[in-house]
Amino acid sequence: MNQDEQRRKKQPNPLVLAVMLTGVLLLEVHPKVTSSARAVSNPMAIAGQLVRNTRNLLRQTIDPYRLPDAVIQAVEQDLSLKLGIPASELSITEYSLESQPLECQENSDTTVDCTETSLKQWRIVVADRWVYRSDPQGQTLQLETPDVPVSYLPAEVANAVLEAAARRSGLDIAELSITRIQVRDWPNLCLEVDESGHKCDKGTTPGWQIAIASGNERLVYHVDHPGEVLLFNAALSSIVEPLEQPPLPSGLVTLVKADLIKTLGISPDQLQVAEYSPQTWRDSCLGLLNSQAVCDRNRVNGWRIVLSNGGTRWVYRTDATGKTLGLETSISEHRDPKK
């Protein structure tokens, strides 16, 4: 073996050398990268942990605007609990990292002192509908859009509220309709309803605020998540205005039913429009993740239409004319709200 070959054998592999140098630089700048590795006694385990920590740190350094997994899990878990549906049925369709404005105050010497009220925060949109605000780590969440479609309300809760409204109004359940639903985190066991003589223990109670049309009146109920506690909010009922909604074009109903019939092979007589609402979609694909088309990022006015056969609800998205439409999801009408 000549001297050149001996020198080459003694020299470290360039890739190993690059990793070692990268680790040294990271340790100088980010000493915390080894904090979780020190607790492991096995040298190979320490090396593996260091590589994983280094990779995560490099990923955050290279792409600081990527939504962290911890935030994704926190948002999906929170909305899953609020709606009573599996987190696997929820998907994040949009997110952005935003900075809070500076808070400035003028001092006595006419100088202006500015302090940042908070660091950056995430704005997260789930299923093109629910908007969350989160701190960078996903530890503090705020749901900005609590309204949910009627199709997301568990059947057991809907039936319980309609029965209570029927007893109060003296009307038949067929004459009542649920007009608005909001998910709420009530701050006490009285669900924020002031009932004289009742002691309200503090404690966050997930639930719903539900408005029901009863003739020309509106009845508002505060409900816990499983629908076991229903409290009538008399004050709020007196100020709720009837919801005005434009009529759904009959041609759109025909097109949506035809699409579902073609897919499932069922009779059109079995399908009824359970609910509908005008929507503004974020792109020409109507925000549908399963779309294979090239999506124009311009916003599109359209509709969200829910068809039902009494056992399942199919949620469709359409543009204004029905030229573009697609199935968003299907929802069982006999879900257990505790699952």
Short mmCIF file of C-alpha atoms in Angstrom, two decimals:
data_model
loop_
_atom_site.label_atom_id
_atom_site.label_comp_id
_atom_site.label_asym_id
_atom_site.label_seq_id
_atom_site.Cartn_x
_atom_site.Cartn_y
_atom_site.Cartn_z
CA MET A 1 0.00 0.00 0.00
CA ASN A 2 1.56 3.33 -1.08
CA GLN A 3 1.66 6.49 1.03
CA ASP A 4 -1.25 8.18 -0.88
CA GLU A 5 -3.58 5.25 -0.15
CA GLN A 6 -2.55 5.29 3.52
CA ARG A 7 -3.31 9.03 3.76
CA ARG A 8 -6.72 8.54 2.13
CA LYS A 9 -7.63 5.81 4.64
CA LYS A 10 -6.71 8.04 7.55
CA GLN A 11 -8.81 10.97 6.26
CA PRO A 12 -12.46 11.05 7.48
CA ASN A 13 -15.34 10.51 5.11
CA PRO A 14 -16.38 13.95 3.69
CA LEU A 15 -20.06 13.34 4.53
CA VAL A 16 -19.25 12.35 8.13
CA LEU A 17 -16.97 15.37 8.42
CA ALA A 18 -19.74 17.66 7.16
CA VAL A 19 -22.22 16.27 9.71
CA MET A 20 -19.66 16.67 12.50
CA LEU A 21 -18.93 20.28 11.54
CA THR A 22 -22.65 21.04 11.28
CA GLY A 23 -23.16 19.58 14.75
CA VAL A 24 -20.34 21.68 16.19
CA LEU A 25 -21.78 24.86 14.70
CA LEU A 26 -25.27 24.02 15.95
CA LEU A 27 -23.97 23.30 19.44
CA GLU A 28 -22.29 26.68 19.55
CA VAL A 29 -25.40 28.51 18.41
CA HIS A 30 -28.10 26.23 19.90
CA PRO A 31 -26.69 24.37 22.95
CA LYS A 32 -30.21 23.12 23.82
CA VAL A 33 -30.03 20.68 20.91
CA THR A 34 -28.37 18.16 23.26
CA SER A 35 -30.74 18.71 26.20
CA SER A 36 -32.90 15.68 25.42
CA ALA A 37 -29.94 13.51 24.44
CA ARG A 38 -28.12 13.86 27.76
CA ALA A 39 -30.79 11.86 29.57
CA VAL A 40 -29.87 8.75 27.53
CA SER A 41 -26.85 6.72 28.63
CA ASN A 42 -26.39 4.56 25.52
CA PRO A 43 -23.84 6.27 23.20
CA MET A 44 -25.64 5.08 20.05
CA ALA A 45 -28.96 6.31 21.42
CA ILE A 46 -27.37 9.68 22.23
CA ALA A 47 -26.05 9.91 18.67
CA GLY A 48 -29.45 9.03 17.22
CA GLN A 49 -31.23 11.58 19.41
CA LEU A 50 -28.68 14.23 18.46
CA VAL A 51 -29.24 13.54 14.76
CA ARG A 52 -33.03 13.83 15.20
CA ASN A 53 -32.74 17.05 17.19
CA THR A 54 -30.33 18.47 14.63
CA ARG A 55 -32.64 17.53 11.76
CA ASN A 56 -35.64 19.19 13.44
CA LEU A 57 -33.63 22.32 14.19
CA LEU A 58 -32.34 22.50 10.63
CA ARG A 59 -35.88 22.07 9.30
CA GLN A 60 -37.13 24.93 11.47
CA THR A 61 -34.17 27.08 10.45
CA ILE A 62 -34.61 26.38 6.74
CA ASP A 63 -38.43 26.70 6.78
CA PRO A 64 -39.50 28.80 9.79
CA TYR A 65 -42.97 29.33 8.30
CA ARG A 66 -43.94 25.66 8.28
CA LEU A 67 -46.85 24.95 10.59
CA PRO A 68 -45.46 22.87 13.50
CA ASP A 69 -46.90 19.40 14.10
CA ALA A 70 -47.73 20.37 17.70
CA VAL A 71 -49.98 23.20 16.47
CA ILE A 72 -51.66 20.94 13.90
CA GLN A 73 -52.43 18.31 16.53
CA ALA A 74 -53.67 20.89 19.05
CA VAL A 75 -56.07 22.52 16.56
CA GLU A 76 -57.42 19.25 15.18
CA GLN A 77 -57.88 17.77 18.66
CA ASP A 78 -59.64 20.90 19.95
CA LEU A 79 -62.08 21.08 17.03
CA SER A 80 -62.61 17.31 17.15
CA LEU A 81 -63.71 17.57 20.78
CA LYS A 82 -65.92 20.59 20.06
CA LEU A 83 -67.71 18.95 17.11
CA GLY A 84 -67.69 15.38 18.40
CA ILE A 85 -66.16 13.96 15.23
CA PRO A 86 -62.83 12.17 14.67
CA ALA A 87 -59.80 14.37 14.06
CA SER A 88 -59.11 12.28 10.93
CA GLU A 89 -62.16 13.91 9.29
CA LEU A 90 -60.63 17.39 9.73
CA SER A 91 -57.94 18.88 7.55
CA ILE A 92 -56.09 22.20 7.63
CA THR A 93 -56.63 24.00 4.34
CA GLU A 94 -54.77 27.25 4.96
CA TYR A 95 -52.37 28.79 7.46
CA SER A 96 -50.13 31.81 7.85
CA LEU A 97 -47.71 33.21 10.40
CA GLU A 98 -48.72 36.73 11.41
CA SER A 99 -47.10 39.38 13.60
CA GLN A 100 -48.93 41.28 16.31
CA PRO A 101 -48.84 45.10 16.06
CA LEU A 102 -46.53 47.00 18.37
CA GLU A 103 -47.97 48.72 21.43
CA CYS A 104 -46.49 52.19 21.76
CA GLN A 105 -46.90 54.74 24.51
CA GLU A 106 -45.60 58.28 24.77
CA ASN A 107 -43.30 59.01 27.71
CA SER A 108 -43.17 62.28 29.68
CA ASP A 109 -40.05 63.34 27.78
CA THR A 110 -42.03 63.12 24.50
CA THR A 111 -40.13 60.00 23.40
CA VAL A 112 -42.10 57.05 22.17
CA ASP A 113 -41.50 53.68 23.80
CA CYS A 114 -42.66 50.66 21.79
CA THR A 115 -42.88 47.18 23.26
CA GLU A 116 -44.08 44.13 21.38
CA THR A 117 -47.24 42.87 23.10
CA SER A 118 -46.64 39.30 21.91
CA LEU A 119 -44.62 37.27 19.47
CA LYS A 120 -45.92 35.97 16.18
CA GLN A 121 -49.09 33.91 16.04
CA TRP A 122 -50.55 31.39 13.62
CA ARG A 123 -53.81 31.88 11.74
CA ILE A 124 -55.17 28.44 10.81
CA VAL A 125 -58.20 27.58 8.66
CA VAL A 126 -59.74 24.12 9.04
CA ALA A 127 -61.90 22.70 6.23
CA ASP A 128 -62.23 26.16 4.66
CA ARG A 129 -64.62 27.06 7.48
CA TRP A 130 -63.21 27.32 11.01
CA VAL A 131 -60.53 29.91 11.79
CA TYR A 132 -58.16 29.46 14.72
CA ARG A 133 -55.53 31.72 16.28
CA SER A 134 -52.64 30.00 18.03
CA ASP A 135 -49.42 30.92 19.78
CA PRO A 136 -46.26 29.52 18.07
CA GLN A 137 -46.31 26.34 20.19
CA GLY A 138 -50.04 25.55 19.99
CA GLN A 139 -50.54 25.96 23.75
CA THR A 140 -53.12 28.78 23.51
CA LEU A 141 -55.93 28.41 20.96
CA GLN A 142 -58.82 30.69 20.07
CA LEU A 143 -61.63 29.68 17.72
CA GLU A 144 -62.76 32.81 15.84
CA THR A 145 -65.63 31.20 13.91
CA PRO A 146 -67.83 29.20 16.33
CA ASP A 147 -70.76 28.75 13.90
CA VAL A 148 -71.24 25.20 12.62
CA PRO A 149 -73.65 23.69 10.07
CA VAL A 150 -76.71 21.93 11.42
CA SER A 151 -75.40 18.66 9.95
CA TYR A 152 -72.58 18.62 12.53
CA LEU A 153 -74.95 18.64 15.50
CA PRO A 154 -75.36 15.10 16.92
CA ALA A 155 -78.88 13.77 16.37
CA GLU A 156 -79.32 13.10 20.11
CA VAL A 157 -78.60 16.76 20.93
CA ALA A 158 -80.83 18.07 18.14
CA ASN A 159 -83.74 15.89 19.26
CA ALA A 160 -83.34 16.89 22.91
CA VAL A 161 -83.34 20.62 22.10
CA LEU A 162 -86.29 20.36 19.71
CA GLU A 163 -88.31 18.45 22.32
CA ALA A 164 -87.56 21.11 24.96
CA ALA A 165 -88.54 23.87 22.50
CA ALA A 166 -91.76 22.04 21.62
CA ARG A 167 -92.75 21.81 25.30
CA ARG A 168 -92.02 25.51 25.84
CA SER A 169 -93.75 26.78 22.69
CA GLY A 170 -96.64 24.31 22.59
CA LEU A 171 -95.87 23.63 18.93
CA ASP A 172 -95.24 20.32 17.21
CA ILE A 173 -91.60 19.42 16.55
CA ALA A 174 -92.37 19.47 12.81
CA GLU A 175 -93.13 23.20 13.13
CA LEU A 176 -89.72 23.94 14.67
CA SER A 177 -86.36 24.30 12.96
CA ILE A 178 -82.80 24.83 14.16
CA THR A 179 -81.51 28.05 12.60
CA ARG A 180 -78.10 28.60 14.18
CA ILE A 181 -75.54 26.58 16.12
CA GLN A 182 -72.34 27.70 17.80
CA VAL A 183 -69.78 25.57 19.62
CA ARG A 184 -69.03 27.03 23.02
CA ASP A 185 -66.79 26.41 26.00
CA TRP A 186 -69.03 27.42 28.90
CA PRO A 187 -67.09 28.81 31.90
CA ASN A 188 -69.28 27.11 34.52
CA LEU A 189 -71.66 24.22 35.05
CA CYS A 190 -74.65 26.57 34.66
CA LEU A 191 -73.59 27.13 31.03
CA GLU A 192 -73.56 30.91 31.56
CA VAL A 193 -77.31 31.01 32.25
CA ASP A 194 -78.20 32.97 35.40
CA GLU A 195 -80.65 30.84 37.34
CA SER A 196 -81.58 32.32 40.71
CA GLY A 197 -80.82 30.09 43.66
CA HIS A 198 -78.55 27.78 41.70
CA LYS A 199 -74.92 27.42 42.69
CA CYS A 200 -72.65 27.36 39.64
CA ASP A 201 -69.37 25.56 40.06
CA LYS A 202 -66.60 26.91 37.87
CA GLY A 203 -65.09 24.67 35.24
CA THR A 204 -64.95 24.66 31.45
CA THR A 205 -67.90 22.77 30.00
CA PRO A 206 -67.87 22.13 26.22
CA GLY A 207 -71.23 22.52 24.56
CA TRP A 208 -73.46 24.35 22.12
CA GLN A 209 -75.55 27.50 21.80
CA ILE A 210 -78.57 26.66 19.66
CA ALA A 211 -81.23 28.98 18.23
CA ILE A 212 -84.58 27.52 17.18
CA ALA A 213 -87.27 29.12 15.03
CA SER A 214 -90.66 28.74 16.70
CA GLY A 215 -93.23 30.54 14.61
CA ASN A 216 -92.26 34.21 14.78
CA GLU A 217 -90.15 33.66 17.89
CA ARG A 218 -86.60 32.54 18.45
CA LEU A 219 -85.75 30.23 21.35
CA VAL A 220 -82.10 30.06 22.41
CA TYR A 221 -80.74 27.18 24.46
CA HIS A 222 -77.38 26.60 26.13
CA VAL A 223 -76.52 22.91 25.99
CA ASP A 224 -73.65 20.77 27.24
CA HIS A 225 -71.85 18.56 24.72
CA PRO A 226 -73.85 15.32 25.15
CA GLY A 227 -77.16 17.22 25.37
CA GLU A 228 -77.91 16.17 28.95
CA VAL A 229 -78.11 19.74 30.33
CA LEU A 230 -80.38 22.18 28.44
CA LEU A 231 -80.92 25.68 29.78
CA PHE A 232 -83.19 28.27 28.19
CA ASN A 233 -81.66 31.73 27.70
CA ALA A 234 -84.66 34.06 27.93
CA ALA A 235 -82.67 37.28 27.55
CA LEU A 236 -80.89 36.17 24.41
CA SER A 237 -84.06 34.73 22.90
CA SER A 238 -85.68 38.15 23.01
CA ILE A 239 -82.97 39.78 20.86
CA VAL A 240 -82.16 37.10 18.28
CA GLU A 241 -83.17 38.27 14.81
CA PRO A 242 -84.60 35.89 12.19
CA LEU A 243 -81.92 34.77 9.79
CA GLU A 244 -82.41 35.96 6.23
CA GLN A 245 -81.06 33.64 3.56
CA PRO A 246 -81.33 33.85 -0.25
CA PRO A 247 -83.32 31.03 -1.88
CA LEU A 248 -81.38 28.07 -3.26
CA PRO A 249 -81.64 27.85 -7.08
CA SER A 250 -83.65 24.74 -7.99
CA GLY A 251 -81.29 23.98 -10.86
CA LEU A 252 -78.42 23.49 -8.41
CA VAL A 253 -80.46 20.95 -6.43
CA THR A 254 -81.08 18.96 -9.61
CA LEU A 255 -77.38 18.96 -10.54
CA VAL A 256 -76.20 17.94 -7.06
CA LYS A 257 -78.79 15.16 -6.80
CA ALA A 258 -77.85 13.87 -10.26
CA ASP A 259 -74.18 13.72 -9.26
CA LEU A 260 -74.92 11.76 -6.08
CA ILE A 261 -77.38 9.44 -7.83
CA LYS A 262 -74.75 8.65 -10.47
CA THR A 263 -72.25 7.81 -7.72
CA LEU A 264 -74.51 5.81 -5.40
CA GLY A 265 -77.22 4.53 -7.73
CA ILE A 266 -80.10 5.49 -5.44
CA SER A 267 -83.52 6.90 -6.31
CA PRO A 268 -83.84 10.72 -6.39
CA ASP A 269 -87.02 10.38 -4.32
CA GLN A 270 -84.89 9.24 -1.38
CA LEU A 271 -82.91 12.50 -1.28
CA GLN A 272 -83.99 15.75 0.36
CA VAL A 273 -82.17 19.06 0.88
CA ALA A 274 -81.46 19.09 4.62
CA GLU A 275 -79.77 22.50 4.68
CA TYR A 276 -77.93 24.97 2.48
CA SER A 277 -75.97 28.19 2.77
CA PRO A 278 -74.21 30.61 0.40
CA GLN A 279 -70.41 30.37 0.58
CA THR A 280 -67.32 32.05 -0.80
CA TRP A 281 -64.70 29.42 -1.65
CA ARG A 282 -60.98 30.21 -1.63
CA ASP A 283 -60.22 28.93 -5.15
CA SER A 284 -61.82 27.62 -8.35
CA CYS A 285 -61.58 24.06 -6.97
CA LEU A 286 -63.89 25.15 -4.13
CA GLY A 287 -61.22 24.25 -1.59
CA LEU A 288 -61.73 20.52 -2.23
CA LEU A 289 -58.54 18.66 -1.39
CA ASN A 290 -59.40 15.74 -3.68
CA SER A 291 -59.61 17.94 -6.77
CA GLN A 292 -57.17 16.98 -9.55
CA ALA A 293 -57.74 20.19 -11.49
CA VAL A 294 -55.44 23.20 -11.65
CA CYS A 295 -56.96 25.65 -9.19
CA ASP A 296 -57.29 29.37 -9.84
CA ARG A 297 -56.59 31.17 -6.55
CA ASN A 298 -59.36 33.74 -7.08
CA ARG A 299 -62.27 33.41 -4.66
CA VAL A 300 -65.48 31.89 -6.00
CA ASN A 301 -69.03 32.54 -4.81
CA GLY A 302 -71.17 29.44 -4.49
CA TRP A 303 -73.18 27.19 -2.20
CA ARG A 304 -72.83 24.49 0.41
CA ILE A 305 -75.69 22.01 0.01
CA VAL A 306 -76.49 19.09 2.32
CA LEU A 307 -78.55 16.18 0.96
CA SER A 308 -80.07 13.56 3.26
CA ASN A 309 -81.78 10.18 2.88
CA GLY A 310 -82.67 9.97 6.58
CA GLY A 311 -79.59 7.96 7.52
CA THR A 312 -76.67 9.80 5.91
CA ARG A 313 -76.02 13.40 4.95
CA TRP A 314 -73.87 14.25 1.91
CA VAL A 315 -72.25 17.68 1.92
CA TYR A 316 -71.65 19.25 -1.50
CA ARG A 317 -69.80 22.36 -2.58
CA THR A 318 -70.77 24.18 -5.79
CA ASP A 319 -70.04 27.40 -7.60
CA ALA A 320 -72.88 29.84 -8.31
CA THR A 321 -74.07 28.04 -11.46
CA GLY A 322 -73.31 24.39 -10.64
CA LYS A 323 -70.69 24.14 -13.38
CA THR A 324 -68.19 23.13 -10.70
CA LEU A 325 -69.31 20.91 -7.83
CA GLY A 326 -67.85 18.26 -5.58
CA LEU A 327 -68.56 16.13 -2.52
CA GLU A 328 -67.03 17.54 0.67
CA THR A 329 -67.92 14.71 3.06
CA SER A 330 -70.64 12.32 4.17
CA ILE A 331 -71.94 12.32 7.74
CA SER A 332 -73.92 9.64 9.57
CA GLU A 333 -77.12 10.99 11.11
CA HIS A 334 -76.90 8.43 13.92
CA ARG A 335 -73.50 9.36 15.38
CA ASP A 336 -72.76 8.86 19.04
CA PRO A 337 -71.73 12.34 20.28
CA LYS A 338 -69.45 10.80 22.91
CA LYS A 339 -67.26 9.15 20.27
#
